[in-house]
Amino acid sequence: MSHHIDFPEPSMIAVNGIELEVFEAGQEHAGNPIVLCHGWPELAFSWRHQMDAFAAAGYHVIAPNQRGFGHSSRPAEVTDYDIVHLSGDLVGLLDHFGYDGATFVGHDWGANVVWSTALLHPARVNKVIALSVPYMERGEVPPVAFIESIVGSDSYFVHFNRQPGVADAVFDANVRQFLRNLYRKNEPVAEPEPGMPLINLAYAETARGEPVMSDGELAVFVEAFEASGFTPSVNWYRNVDRNWEMLEDVDPIVRQPALMIYGARDTVMRAPNLEAFVPRVEVVDLDCGHWIQQELPDEATRVILDWLQRQEVAEKS
């Protein structure tokens, strides 16, 4: 069974001082780019159900393995994974292809990067589509302390920052078990029960919920993380307080048209006042857990393409 079922061969593209492993579809639609940004711990392969459909709808689809993932560069410094670097990589991709701007789609951490890119490089982001993770208002307190005050130090978000290297080593030692237990339908991704941090999924013999993907698909993720290890991608979390500082003087309003897709069974925190910061947002709920575009691929694709079509009609009128 081929691991790369209907998935394009990648190219290595130099951007922003590093190299990204990039997958494309619909190159014949040059001039109409859509950039797909995966979350953690994922890959561009997370968009395997969407790429052909978006290409068929007339888009040049660009799906990178972002820095720290797959065969993309894995810089050693923790600070090389801050939001200025991550959003700079996306802008570098636009520069590489000669695009002024693009529609950006992000799931999970990818959504966070896309929201931030809309703030840091507003002229390069035409539209924002976010799955699972909404735009979050920049609070008065740095995020790690804020999350700790709400859910305690058991939160993986806090653990990754307070105990560097510990979680990475556990994940590296149990790659397949961790990912198999994590990628489940209709299940919360974070803390299944109080005091049960995400890290425990690496030890669990069984997991609740149906698998999100086939064994062959899972093998693509397992192979990639066995090769890269988890430290580079976990380093994204180790920059959340730094990112908070970097965004202090940036205009916090996302002015682009935006689509926010929540999984109704996801435990990711909803934004209480999304419209105040993203005035042109439309919100859609799908009946699934965290891995939205993999759990409900047809619905997610349809919602996104319907919204894009309506935006285009509105732009022409």
XYZ file of C-alpha atoms in Angstrom:
317
model
C 0.000 0.000 0.000
C 1.504 3.308 -1.057
C 1.910 5.819 1.735
C 1.435 8.765 -0.565
C -2.016 7.932 -1.862
C -2.893 10.638 -4.437
C -0.459 13.015 -2.804
C 1.907 15.094 -4.919
C 5.671 14.788 -4.847
C 7.255 17.628 -2.872
C 9.790 20.252 -3.882
C 12.319 21.836 -1.535
C 11.954 25.614 -1.657
C 14.402 28.091 -0.108
C 12.607 30.797 1.897
C 13.519 33.093 4.764
C 16.953 31.518 5.344
C 15.668 27.922 5.480
C 14.179 25.278 3.169
C 10.558 24.144 3.198
C 9.206 20.886 1.798
C 6.257 22.052 -0.302
C 3.450 20.109 -1.973
C 1.457 21.659 -4.824
C -1.635 21.031 -6.900
C -3.335 23.106 -9.590
C -0.135 24.765 -10.824
C -2.066 25.560 -14.014
C -4.092 28.062 -11.971
C -1.102 30.295 -11.291
C -2.360 33.648 -10.060
C -5.006 32.228 -7.718
C -3.008 30.902 -4.744
C -4.339 29.218 -1.622
C -1.799 28.291 1.073
C -2.655 25.430 3.474
C -0.983 25.500 6.908
C -1.083 22.351 9.045
C -1.180 22.151 12.839
C 0.684 20.171 15.489
C 1.679 17.379 15.374
C 0.755 17.215 11.717
C 2.045 17.647 8.177
C 0.947 19.054 4.835
C -0.451 15.510 4.368
C -3.276 16.595 6.722
C -4.729 18.426 3.672
C -4.704 15.321 1.415
C -8.516 15.351 1.122
C -8.649 19.034 0.116
C -5.805 19.550 -2.357
C -7.394 18.067 -5.484
C -10.773 19.652 -4.736
C -9.230 23.106 -4.330
C -7.212 22.626 -7.528
C -10.369 21.531 -9.361
C -12.055 24.715 -8.115
C -9.384 26.803 -9.829
C -6.752 27.372 -7.139
C -2.987 27.004 -7.149
C -2.725 24.967 -3.945
C 0.466 25.353 -1.895
C 0.853 23.142 1.193
C 4.174 23.382 3.047
C 5.538 21.215 5.787
C 6.294 24.184 7.990
C 9.676 24.645 9.680
C 10.398 21.828 12.122
C 8.158 19.339 10.286
C 8.799 16.625 7.709
C 11.889 17.258 5.585
C 11.717 21.031 6.071
C 14.589 22.720 7.906
C 14.812 22.168 11.653
C 16.894 25.003 13.117
C 18.476 24.269 16.501
C 17.583 27.514 18.311
C 14.231 27.597 20.111
C 13.750 31.235 19.097
C 13.944 30.230 15.412
C 10.354 29.008 15.831
C 8.799 32.292 16.928
C 5.862 33.854 15.093
C 8.015 36.306 13.133
C 9.948 33.371 11.637
C 6.839 31.236 11.029
C 4.881 34.014 9.314
C 8.043 35.094 7.476
C 8.255 31.585 5.984
C 4.754 31.974 4.503
C 5.571 35.380 3.051
C 8.762 33.839 1.654
C 6.625 31.261 -0.159
C 4.575 34.034 -1.769
C 7.792 35.757 -2.825
C 9.100 32.498 -4.306
C 5.991 32.063 -6.453
C 5.748 35.776 -7.275
C 2.440 36.376 -5.489
C 1.486 39.680 -3.844
C -1.063 37.956 -1.647
C -2.987 34.709 -1.133
C -5.852 33.100 0.704
C -4.417 31.394 3.778
C -6.026 28.351 5.410
C -4.776 27.133 8.782
C -5.747 24.331 11.140
C -4.749 24.220 14.832
C -1.289 25.821 15.161
C -1.467 26.615 11.459
C -4.529 28.759 12.182
C -2.565 30.661 14.811
C 0.230 31.288 12.305
C -2.260 32.461 9.672
C -4.009 34.879 12.070
C -0.625 36.285 13.048
C 0.475 36.590 9.420
C -2.673 38.632 8.759
C -1.540 41.024 11.524
C 2.193 41.126 10.701
C 1.854 41.150 6.887
C -1.686 42.413 6.212
C -0.962 43.333 2.585
C 0.016 39.717 1.767
C -3.100 38.027 3.226
C -6.259 38.345 1.113
C -8.528 36.067 3.142
C -8.214 33.968 6.281
C -9.777 30.547 6.845
C -9.153 29.044 10.283
C -10.088 25.586 11.533
C -10.269 24.782 15.257
C -8.187 27.662 16.635
C -9.827 31.095 16.621
C -8.129 34.454 16.737
C -7.391 35.085 20.402
C -7.268 38.551 21.876
C -3.842 39.440 23.252
C -4.422 39.388 27.009
C -2.741 41.376 29.764
C -0.841 38.302 30.984
C 1.651 36.182 28.989
C -0.111 33.057 27.628
C 1.737 30.372 29.599
C 0.915 32.007 32.941
C -2.634 32.714 31.765
C -3.273 29.069 30.761
C -1.655 27.835 33.974
C -4.014 30.047 35.995
C -7.035 28.472 34.276
C -6.149 24.788 33.839
C -3.095 24.349 36.053
C 0.398 23.069 35.328
C -0.889 19.732 33.960
C -1.753 21.441 30.684
C 0.586 20.324 27.925
C 0.877 23.985 26.940
C 2.405 24.754 30.332
C 4.347 21.479 30.573
C 6.115 22.067 27.227
C 7.372 25.417 28.514
C 8.113 24.627 32.153
C 9.825 21.257 31.538
C 11.777 21.591 28.287
C 12.787 18.320 26.663
C 10.639 16.044 28.833
C 7.571 15.689 26.612
C 9.666 15.578 23.425
C 11.596 12.567 24.733
C 8.387 10.708 25.647
C 6.835 11.393 22.234
C 10.058 10.389 20.446
C 10.100 7.074 22.314
C 6.432 6.296 21.526
C 5.778 7.931 18.166
C 3.272 5.501 16.727
C 1.341 4.959 19.956
C 1.138 8.696 20.656
C -0.094 9.620 17.173
C -2.466 6.644 16.957
C -4.061 7.646 20.274
C -4.154 11.336 19.378
C -5.777 11.179 15.934
C -9.268 10.174 17.029
C -12.709 11.215 15.809
C -15.131 13.215 17.942
C -12.675 13.309 20.819
C -11.117 16.258 22.590
C -7.484 16.600 21.623
C -6.127 18.140 24.775
C -6.949 16.984 28.298
C -9.347 14.009 28.137
C -9.871 14.226 31.891
C -8.608 16.538 34.645
C -4.962 15.976 35.449
C -4.419 13.839 32.360
C -1.978 15.773 30.219
C -1.583 15.106 26.528
C 1.719 13.390 27.263
C -0.167 10.436 28.787
C -1.509 9.532 25.345
C 2.007 8.356 24.535
C 1.703 5.705 27.274
C -1.937 4.666 26.830
C -2.492 1.189 25.384
C -5.923 2.099 24.042
C -7.682 5.308 23.081
C -11.285 6.445 22.915
C -12.997 7.219 19.632
C -12.575 5.879 16.104
C -9.309 6.472 14.264
C -9.302 9.525 12.012
C -7.236 7.790 9.340
C -6.217 4.446 7.893
C -3.084 2.606 9.029
C -1.416 3.579 5.746
C -2.163 7.256 6.321
C -1.028 7.060 9.936
C 2.244 5.547 8.736
C 3.025 8.754 6.800
C 2.877 10.774 10.028
C 4.719 8.148 12.085
C 7.535 7.906 9.547
C 7.921 11.695 9.419
C 8.055 12.211 13.192
C 10.354 9.236 13.709
C 12.753 10.955 11.310
C 12.428 14.533 12.616
C 11.772 13.953 16.314
C 9.299 16.179 18.161
C 11.563 18.883 19.587
C 11.461 21.223 16.551
C 7.651 21.238 16.418
C 7.209 21.435 20.198
C 9.475 24.493 20.018
C 6.537 26.316 18.429
C 4.867 26.150 21.873
C 8.052 27.353 23.587
C 7.661 30.702 21.830
C 4.130 31.598 22.868
C 5.263 34.132 25.484
C 7.860 35.537 23.078
C 5.179 35.831 20.384
C 2.946 37.657 22.862
C 5.714 40.205 23.391
C 6.398 40.537 19.660
C 2.755 41.342 18.901
C 2.468 44.017 21.605
C 2.594 47.010 19.242
C 0.898 45.371 16.245
C -2.612 46.482 15.245
C -4.740 43.642 16.711
C -7.626 43.840 14.231
C -7.831 41.284 11.413
C -9.435 43.315 8.637
C -9.564 40.624 5.934
C -12.665 38.532 5.246
C -12.408 35.465 7.476
C -14.060 32.083 7.940
C -13.843 30.355 11.324
C -14.699 26.629 11.388
C -15.105 25.021 14.801
C -15.451 21.324 15.564
C -18.442 21.138 17.889
C -16.765 18.396 19.983
C -13.340 20.040 20.061
C -12.052 21.277 23.421
C -10.013 24.136 21.985
C -11.110 27.361 23.666
C -13.597 29.396 21.653
C -13.013 33.112 21.215
C -15.590 34.944 23.352
C -15.441 38.122 21.262
C -14.247 37.063 17.832
C -16.240 39.709 15.924
C -14.611 42.523 17.920
C -11.199 41.566 16.518
C -12.238 39.942 13.237
C -15.141 42.148 12.123
C -15.604 40.369 8.762
C -15.744 36.834 10.161
C -18.303 34.152 9.407
C -18.486 31.251 11.902
C -19.431 27.659 11.031
C -19.759 24.654 13.374
C -19.195 21.110 12.135
C -20.143 18.043 14.167
C -16.685 16.615 14.781
C -13.678 16.733 17.058
C -10.361 18.490 16.545
C -9.087 17.051 13.246
C -11.790 18.803 11.259
C -10.590 18.520 7.649
C -9.589 14.876 8.159
C -12.688 13.813 10.146
C -15.224 15.462 7.852
C -13.230 16.026 4.672
C -16.152 16.517 2.280
C -18.056 18.864 4.583
C -14.980 20.909 5.434
C -14.033 21.224 1.761
C -17.580 22.222 0.788
C -17.866 24.863 3.539
C -14.542 26.402 2.515
C -15.261 26.432 -1.235
C -18.815 27.780 -0.724
C -17.466 30.625 1.393
C -14.708 31.432 -1.115
C -17.228 31.478 -3.940
C -19.456 33.904 -2.019
C -16.455 36.135 -1.337
C -15.623 36.240 -5.026
C -19.213 37.131 -5.930
C -19.173 39.900 -3.307
C -15.859 41.247 -4.644
C -17.240 41.441 -8.188
C -20.481 43.166 -7.235
